Amino acid sequence: MQTHGYAAYSKDTPLAPYRFERRALRPNDVAMEILYCGVCHSDLHTARNDWGKSQYPIVPGHEIVGRVTRVGAGVTRYKVGDHVAVGCMVDSCMECDLCQRGEEQLCRKGCTGTYGGRDRITQEPTQGGYSKHLVVREEFCLRVPEGLDLARAAPLLCAGITTWSPLRTWQAGPGSRVAVIGLGGLGHMAVKLAVGLGADVTVLSRSKDKEADALALGAHRLLVSADAEAMRAASSSFDLIIDTVPVRHSLKPYLPLLEIDGTLVLVGQIGPLDELSTVPLLFGRRRIAGSPIGGIRETQEMLDFCAERNILPDCEMIRMEQINEAFERMEKADVRYRFVIDMASLADSD
Ligand SMILES: [Zn+2]
Ligand SMILES: [Zn+2]
């Protein structure tokens, strides 16, 4: 199937129109017209080859909401016209213990990325959601629940599940004290989801500037990390800290804030951190963990929860041709809190 979208052609050129093929439908495949696609930091990192693995041209985008246009002969869960979604992965081995447990994101053989991966059958590169159409096996297709605002749902597929999964793994809920570091795409979802789960939620920020924003998102308070006295007073007061900061940083100010046996989960930075002292870990039996997205079942659970509670990301809608400008603004953290591309803006002539 011929389709088109926007691709990065090299690490230092702007994204530009690109025509390419989607695979012919296999019996378990769903074909969709993409309606909206969120813009994740990973898209930017991949386009600019920050992780050194990008192969060009590459079409980014893994926060995808669409409408089913065709289904393979063996598809049972979806029919033409259904609203569906695709997140960060499009396949896995489906056989290992983790896939069997519904944790395909941790597949022993490695899950297949929505873009920048290789099709498990043909070895062709996978291409993401900055495009008109997508073909995906039905097991990796999510159902967009009735009532969830299609235009705002897309960021749930990466920013949403990336913060939902650790909140569930470490059982955030009534009575638990959760802190969130970083108030970007991931951080603002961590706040909304933790509040939705009934936790007591604090935003950690360098200054008081974001206090009004934090409270508007539902957080119960903002703690200024530059305020030494307030930080001392807050020591051992959080069961779970979700660290969404997407760049190299120090955990030093944050670890003493964890309760004994508490956990700080890294979901933003992929790469080195500043040097670390084990003192607060040993003497507080505290833990540092990492967490990548979530499984398909857990992603569906999160979508259903968001529909039920009307929890939605705060989005700024852009047209496809504004993507390069959006990347530049993201580098300056100038977005509240997620760009979403309205795919209807992708002209047929592109
Ligand atoms: Zn992402
Ligand atoms: Zn597997």
GROMACS .gro file of C-alpha atoms and ligand atoms in nm:
model
  352
    1MET     CA    1   0.000   0.000   0.000
    2GLN     CA    2   0.141   0.335  -0.105
    3THR     CA    3   0.139   0.596   0.171
    4HIS     CA    4   0.314   0.919   0.259
    5GLY     CA    5   0.426   1.119   0.555
    6TYR     CA    6   0.719   1.315   0.692
    7ALA     CA    7   1.063   1.163   0.740
    8ALA     CA    8   1.402   1.263   0.870
    9TYR     CA    9   1.653   1.216   0.587
   10SER     CA   10   1.963   1.283   0.796
   11LYS     CA   11   2.052   1.394   1.146
   12ASP     CA   12   2.090   1.758   1.056
   13THR     CA   13   1.822   1.827   0.798
   14PRO     CA   14   1.461   1.917   0.876
   15LEU     CA   15   1.187   1.656   0.840
   16ALA     CA   16   1.038   1.661   0.490
   17PRO     CA   17   0.767   1.483   0.289
   18TYR     CA   18   0.834   1.117   0.210
   19ARG     CA   19   0.648   0.856   0.004
   20PHE     CA   20   0.680   0.491   0.099
   21GLU     CA   21   0.507   0.152   0.105
   22ARG     CA   22   0.316  -0.010   0.389
   23ARG     CA   23   0.316  -0.389   0.373
   24ALA     CA   24   0.032  -0.584   0.213
   25LEU     CA   25  -0.215  -0.704   0.475
   26ARG     CA   26  -0.130  -1.033   0.644
   27PRO     CA   27  -0.421  -1.242   0.781
   28ASN     CA   28  -0.377  -1.095   1.134
   29ASP     CA   29  -0.314  -0.735   1.021
   30VAL     CA   30  -0.520  -0.423   1.069
   31ALA     CA   31  -0.481  -0.128   0.830
   32MET     CA   32  -0.566   0.215   0.961
   33GLU     CA   33  -0.588   0.571   0.851
   34ILE     CA   34  -0.395   0.777   1.104
   35LEU     CA   35  -0.597   1.066   1.247
   36TYR     CA   36  -0.360   1.202   1.512
   37CYS     CA   37  -0.003   1.145   1.617
   38GLY     CA   38   0.164   1.278   1.932
   39VAL     CA   39   0.517   1.418   1.922
   40CYS     CA   40   0.746   1.246   2.172
   41HIS     CA   41   1.101   1.336   2.276
   42SER     CA   42   1.210   1.002   2.132
   43ASP     CA   43   1.099   1.123   1.788
   44LEU     CA   44   1.334   1.417   1.818
   45HIS     CA   45   1.621   1.204   1.951
   46THR     CA   46   1.574   0.955   1.667
   47ALA     CA   47   1.548   1.220   1.394
   48ARG     CA   48   1.874   1.374   1.520
   49ASN     CA   49   2.044   1.037   1.579
   50ASP     CA   50   2.113   1.120   1.944
   51TRP     CA   51   2.120   0.747   2.023
   52GLY     CA   52   2.347   0.663   1.728
   53LYS     CA   53   2.116   0.398   1.579
   54SER     CA   54   1.898   0.590   1.333
   55GLN     CA   55   1.880   0.468   0.973
   56TYR     CA   56   1.745   0.717   0.724
   57PRO     CA   57   1.499   0.799   0.596
   58ILE     CA   58   1.299   0.743   0.913
   59VAL     CA   59   0.936   0.835   0.984
   60PRO     CA   60   0.898   0.904   1.359
   61GLY     CA   61   0.578   0.890   1.564
   62HIS     CA   62   0.459   0.632   1.818
   63GLU     CA   63   0.155   0.795   1.974
   64ILE     CA   64  -0.094   0.699   1.709
   65VAL     CA   65  -0.472   0.722   1.695
   66GLY     CA   66  -0.654   0.611   1.383
   67ARG     CA   67  -0.954   0.453   1.219
   68VAL     CA   68  -0.955   0.099   1.083
   69THR     CA   69  -0.983   0.093   0.702
   70ARG     CA   70  -0.927  -0.278   0.632
   71VAL     CA   71  -0.868  -0.599   0.826
   72GLY     CA   72  -0.697  -0.927   0.736
   73ALA     CA   73  -0.905  -1.244   0.697
   74GLY     CA   74  -0.810  -1.374   1.042
   75VAL     CA   75  -0.870  -1.056   1.243
   76THR     CA   76  -1.132  -1.104   1.511
   77ARG     CA   77  -1.105  -0.804   1.745
   78TYR     CA   78  -1.145  -0.512   1.506
   79LYS     CA   79  -1.363  -0.413   1.217
   80VAL     CA   80  -1.362  -0.135   0.960
   81GLY     CA   81  -1.451   0.198   1.121
   82ASP     CA   82  -1.325   0.116   1.472
   83HIS     CA   83  -1.111   0.375   1.647
   84VAL     CA   84  -0.779   0.221   1.736
   85ALA     CA   85  -0.440   0.321   1.868
   86VAL     CA   86  -0.080   0.210   1.840
   87GLY     CA   87   0.201   0.294   2.078
   88CYS     CA   88   0.575   0.234   2.085
   89MET     CA   89   0.585  -0.127   1.970
   90VAL     CA   90   0.425  -0.319   1.683
   91ASP     CA   91   0.543  -0.675   1.745
   92SER     CA   92   0.731  -0.913   1.977
   93CYS     CA   93   0.809  -1.285   1.985
   94MET     CA   94   0.474  -1.360   2.160
   95GLU     CA   95   0.624  -1.682   2.296
   96CYS     CA   96   0.869  -1.600   2.576
   97ASP     CA   97   0.766  -1.588   2.942
   98LEU     CA   98   0.739  -1.208   2.940
   99CYS     CA   99   0.527  -1.193   2.625
  100GLN     CA  100   0.308  -1.467   2.774
  101ARG     CA  101   0.267  -1.252   3.083
  102GLY     CA  102   0.160  -0.955   2.873
  103GLU     CA  103   0.488  -0.770   2.915
  104GLU     CA  104   0.576  -0.756   2.548
  105GLN     CA  105   0.779  -0.440   2.608
  106LEU     CA  106   1.030  -0.662   2.791
  107CYS     CA  107   1.026  -0.947   2.534
  108ARG     CA  108   1.335  -1.168   2.574
  109LYS     CA  109   1.398  -1.139   2.201
  110GLY     CA  110   1.331  -0.765   2.197
  111CYS     CA  111   1.004  -0.605   2.091
  112THR     CA  112   0.977  -0.436   1.753
  113GLY     CA  113   0.971  -0.058   1.767
  114THR     CA  114   0.694   0.124   1.583
  115TYR     CA  115   0.969   0.307   1.396
  116GLY     CA  116   1.337   0.233   1.366
  117GLY     CA  117   1.274  -0.139   1.416
  118ARG     CA  118   1.278  -0.430   1.170
  119ASP     CA  119   0.974  -0.627   1.063
  120ARG     CA  120   1.014  -0.972   1.215
  121ILE     CA  121   0.922  -1.146   0.887
  122THR     CA  122   1.067  -0.932   0.609
  123GLN     CA  123   1.337  -0.741   0.801
  124GLU     CA  124   1.213  -0.420   0.641
  125PRO     CA  125   1.249  -0.107   0.855
  126THR     CA  126   0.939  -0.008   1.047
  127GLN     CA  127   0.810   0.347   0.998
  128GLY     CA  128   0.603   0.546   1.246
  129GLY     CA  129   0.295   0.759   1.272
  130TYR     CA  130   0.392   1.084   1.100
  131SER     CA  131   0.209   0.937   0.804
  132LYS     CA  132  -0.130   0.875   0.650
  133HIS     CA  133  -0.160   0.498   0.698
  134LEU     CA  134  -0.030   0.221   0.916
  135VAL     CA  135  -0.049  -0.158   0.904
  136VAL     CA  136  -0.008  -0.345   1.234
  137ARG     CA  137  -0.084  -0.695   1.363
  138GLU     CA  138  -0.403  -0.691   1.567
  139GLU     CA  139  -0.234  -0.805   1.889
  140PHE     CA  140  -0.049  -0.472   1.901
  141CYS     CA  141  -0.351  -0.262   1.822
  142LEU     CA  142  -0.535  -0.094   2.112
  143ARG     CA  143  -0.901  -0.007   2.126
  144VAL     CA  144  -0.982   0.360   2.181
  145PRO     CA  145  -1.271   0.344   2.426
  146GLU     CA  146  -1.594   0.519   2.343
  147GLY     CA  147  -1.595   0.869   2.485
  148LEU     CA  148  -1.219   0.927   2.486
  149ASP     CA  149  -1.145   1.248   2.292
  150LEU     CA  150  -0.964   1.122   1.981
  151ALA     CA  151  -0.778   1.449   1.927
  152ARG     CA  152  -0.622   1.436   2.273
  153ALA     CA  153  -0.581   1.064   2.328
  154ALA     CA  154  -0.264   1.010   2.123
  155PRO     CA  155  -0.007   1.107   2.391
  156LEU     CA  156  -0.149   0.838   2.619
  157LEU     CA  157   0.018   0.580   2.395
  158CYS     CA  158   0.369   0.675   2.509
  159ALA     CA  159   0.365   0.948   2.774
  160GLY     CA  160   0.056   0.794   2.935
  161ILE     CA  161   0.164   0.431   2.953
  162THR     CA  162   0.523   0.520   3.043
  163THR     CA  163   0.401   0.683   3.362
  164TRP     CA  164   0.102   0.452   3.422
  165SER     CA  165   0.313   0.136   3.426
  166PRO     CA  166   0.541   0.238   3.718
  167LEU     CA  167   0.243   0.382   3.908
  168ARG     CA  168   0.078   0.039   3.881
  169THR     CA  169   0.395  -0.165   3.938
  170TRP     CA  170   0.463   0.023   4.262
  171GLN     CA  171   0.093   0.031   4.351
  172ALA     CA  172   0.023   0.402   4.372
  173GLY     CA  173  -0.321   0.463   4.515
  174PRO     CA  174  -0.507   0.602   4.814
  175GLY     CA  175  -0.262   0.647   5.099
  176SER     CA  176   0.050   0.649   4.884
  177ARG     CA  177   0.270   0.954   4.849
  178VAL     CA  178   0.397   1.012   4.498
  179ALA     CA  179   0.638   1.279   4.378
  180VAL     CA  180   0.694   1.371   4.014
  181ILE     CA  181   1.014   1.531   3.885
  182GLY     CA  182   0.985   1.724   3.559
  183LEU     CA  183   0.662   1.872   3.430
  184GLY     CA  184   0.677   1.795   3.058
  185GLY     CA  185   0.488   1.545   2.842
  186LEU     CA  186   0.558   1.254   3.076
  187GLY     CA  187   0.551   1.451   3.401
  188HIS     CA  188   0.213   1.610   3.344
  189MET     CA  189   0.064   1.266   3.271
  190ALA     CA  190   0.231   1.119   3.580
  191VAL     CA  191   0.055   1.387   3.786
  192LYS     CA  192  -0.287   1.335   3.628
  193LEU     CA  193  -0.270   0.955   3.647
  194ALA     CA  194  -0.138   0.946   4.004
  195VAL     CA  195  -0.413   1.187   4.112
  196GLY     CA  196  -0.666   0.972   3.925
  197LEU     CA  197  -0.544   0.666   4.116
  198GLY     CA  198  -0.605   0.848   4.443
  199ALA     CA  199  -0.244   0.912   4.550
  200ASP     CA  200  -0.119   1.221   4.731
  201VAL     CA  201   0.087   1.396   4.462
  202THR     CA  202   0.374   1.644   4.488
  203VAL     CA  203   0.557   1.805   4.197
  204LEU     CA  204   0.928   1.866   4.249
  205SER     CA  205   1.060   2.170   4.065
  206ARG     CA  206   1.364   2.395   4.080
  207SER     CA  207   1.154   2.706   4.136
  208LYS     CA  208   0.805   2.812   4.231
  209ASP     CA  209   0.735   2.916   3.869
  210LYS     CA  210   0.540   2.599   3.791
  211GLU     CA  211   0.329   2.595   4.105
  212ALA     CA  212   0.009   2.720   3.939
  213ASP     CA  213   0.055   2.469   3.654
  214ALA     CA  214   0.117   2.183   3.896
  215LEU     CA  215  -0.193   2.263   4.098
  216ALA     CA  216  -0.401   2.306   3.781
  217LEU     CA  217  -0.300   1.952   3.677
  218GLY     CA  218  -0.433   1.826   4.009
  219ALA     CA  219  -0.113   1.800   4.214
  220HIS     CA  220  -0.159   1.865   4.584
  221ARG     CA  221   0.153   2.081   4.618
  222LEU     CA  222   0.480   2.186   4.462
  223LEU     CA  223   0.807   2.137   4.647
  224VAL     CA  224   1.091   2.367   4.543
  225SER     CA  225   1.408   2.158   4.514
  226ALA     CA  226   1.628   2.467   4.552
  227ASP     CA  227   1.478   2.533   4.895
  228ALA     CA  228   1.718   2.342   5.122
  229GLU     CA  229   1.502   2.380   5.429
  230ALA     CA  230   1.184   2.258   5.260
  231MET     CA  231   1.377   1.965   5.112
  232ARG     CA  232   1.513   1.868   5.453
  233ALA     CA  233   1.165   1.885   5.599
  234ALA     CA  234   1.044   1.651   5.321
  235SER     CA  235   1.304   1.381   5.379
  236SER     CA  236   1.168   1.023   5.387
  237SER     CA  237   0.824   1.144   5.283
  238PHE     CA  238   0.758   0.978   4.944
  239ASP     CA  239   0.683   0.615   4.868
  240LEU     CA  240   0.744   0.661   4.498
  241ILE     CA  241   0.924   0.923   4.292
  242ILE     CA  242   0.866   0.926   3.916
  243ASP     CA  243   1.165   1.095   3.753
  244THR     CA  244   1.071   1.212   3.403
  245VAL     CA  245   1.370   1.440   3.339
  246PRO     CA  246   1.484   1.352   2.984
  247VAL     CA  247   1.846   1.466   3.017
  248ARG     CA  248   2.151   1.384   3.227
  249HIS     CA  249   2.098   1.505   3.585
  250SER     CA  250   2.179   1.431   3.947
  251LEU     CA  251   1.962   1.220   4.178
  252LYS     CA  252   2.142   1.353   4.482
  253PRO     CA  253   1.871   1.598   4.596
  254TYR     CA  254   1.592   1.344   4.549
  255LEU     CA  255   1.701   1.013   4.705
  256PRO     CA  256   1.677   1.134   5.067
  257LEU     CA  257   1.315   1.228   4.997
  258LEU     CA  258   1.224   0.860   4.961
  259GLU     CA  259   1.061   0.680   5.250
  260ILE     CA  260   1.247   0.369   5.375
  261ASP     CA  261   1.198   0.101   5.106
  262GLY     CA  262   1.076   0.372   4.869
  263THR     CA  263   1.159   0.368   4.498
  264LEU     CA  264   1.271   0.632   4.251
  265VAL     CA  265   1.177   0.524   3.899
  266LEU     CA  266   1.357   0.667   3.598
  267VAL     CA  267   1.136   0.699   3.290
  268GLY     CA  268   1.288   0.997   3.108
  269GLN     CA  269   1.664   0.990   3.068
  270ILE     CA  270   1.803   0.710   2.850
  271GLY     CA  271   2.176   0.729   2.906
  272PRO     CA  272   2.417   0.841   3.176
  273LEU     CA  273   2.330   1.015   3.501
  274ASP     CA  274   2.556   1.225   3.717
  275GLU     CA  275   2.770   1.043   3.968
  276LEU     CA  276   2.574   0.879   4.243
  277SER     CA  277   2.638   0.822   4.614
  278THR     CA  278   2.502   0.499   4.758
  279VAL     CA  279   2.466   0.652   5.105
  280PRO     CA  280   2.094   0.735   5.087
  281LEU     CA  281   2.030   0.396   4.923
  282LEU     CA  282   2.207   0.187   5.186
  283PHE     CA  283   2.093   0.378   5.489
  284GLY     CA  284   1.734   0.404   5.377
  285ARG     CA  285   1.706   0.067   5.199
  286ARG     CA  286   1.591   0.281   4.907
  287ARG     CA  287   1.580   0.173   4.545
  288ILE     CA  288   1.642   0.322   4.204
  289ALA     CA  289   1.456   0.154   3.919
  290GLY     CA  290   1.388   0.210   3.551
  291SER     CA  291   1.071   0.138   3.357
  292PRO     CA  292   1.005   0.126   2.979
  293ILE     CA  293   0.651   0.190   2.847
  294GLY     CA  294   0.417  -0.098   2.943
  295GLY     CA  295   0.258  -0.411   2.798
  296ILE     CA  296  -0.039  -0.418   2.563
  297ARG     CA  297  -0.284  -0.533   2.830
  298GLU     CA  298  -0.164  -0.263   3.067
  299THR     CA  299  -0.188  -0.001   2.791
  300GLN     CA  300  -0.550  -0.098   2.726
  301GLU     CA  301  -0.617  -0.081   3.101
  302MET     CA  302  -0.476   0.273   3.104
  303LEU     CA  303  -0.686   0.382   2.804
  304ASP     CA  304  -0.999   0.242   2.967
  305PHE     CA  305  -0.914   0.413   3.297
  306CYS     CA  306  -0.860   0.747   3.122
  307ALA     CA  307  -1.190   0.716   2.936
  308GLU     CA  308  -1.375   0.633   3.255
  309ARG     CA  309  -1.220   0.924   3.450
  310ASN     CA  310  -1.195   1.162   3.155
  311ILE     CA  311  -0.819   1.197   3.206
  312LEU     CA  312  -0.658   1.350   2.899
  313PRO     CA  313  -0.320   1.500   2.812
  314ASP     CA  314  -0.297   1.876   2.763
  315CYS     CA  315  -0.221   1.908   2.393
  316GLU     CA  316  -0.127   2.170   2.141
  317MET     CA  317  -0.252   2.070   1.798
  318ILE     CA  318  -0.018   2.134   1.507
  319ARG     CA  319  -0.021   2.081   1.132
  320MET     CA  320   0.220   1.829   0.981
  321GLU     CA  321   0.435   2.097   0.821
  322GLN     CA  322   0.489   2.261   1.161
  323ILE     CA  323   0.683   1.961   1.290
  324ASN     CA  324   1.030   2.116   1.260
  325GLU     CA  325   0.917   2.424   1.449
  326ALA     CA  326   0.760   2.195   1.712
  327PHE     CA  327   1.093   2.008   1.754
  328GLU     CA  328   1.270   2.339   1.813
  329ARG     CA  329   1.013   2.443   2.071
  330MET     CA  330   1.038   2.105   2.247
  331GLU     CA  331   1.411   2.154   2.291
  332LYS     CA  332   1.329   2.471   2.483
  333ALA     CA  333   1.053   2.294   2.679
  334ASP     CA  334   0.814   2.543   2.518
  335VAL     CA  335   0.501   2.326   2.503
  336ARG     CA  336   0.217   2.257   2.742
  337TYR     CA  337   0.249   1.965   2.743
  338ARG     CA  338   0.242   1.765   2.424
  339PHE     CA  339   0.227   1.850   2.053
  340VAL     CA  340  -0.021   1.643   1.856
  341ILE     CA  341  -0.019   1.639   1.477
  342ASP     CA  342  -0.360   1.660   1.313
  343MET     CA  343  -0.295   1.419   1.031
  344ALA     CA  344  -0.576   1.569   0.822
  345SER     CA  345  -0.326   1.852   0.766
  346LEU     CA  346  -0.098   1.618   0.567
  347ALA     CA  347  -0.172   1.726   0.212
  348ASP     CA  348  -0.210   1.457  -0.057
  349SER     CA  349   0.058   1.644  -0.254
  350ASP     CA  350   0.313   1.603   0.031
  351ZN      ZN  351   0.769   0.815   2.318
  352ZN      ZN  352   0.882  -1.236   2.378
   0.00000   0.00000   0.00000
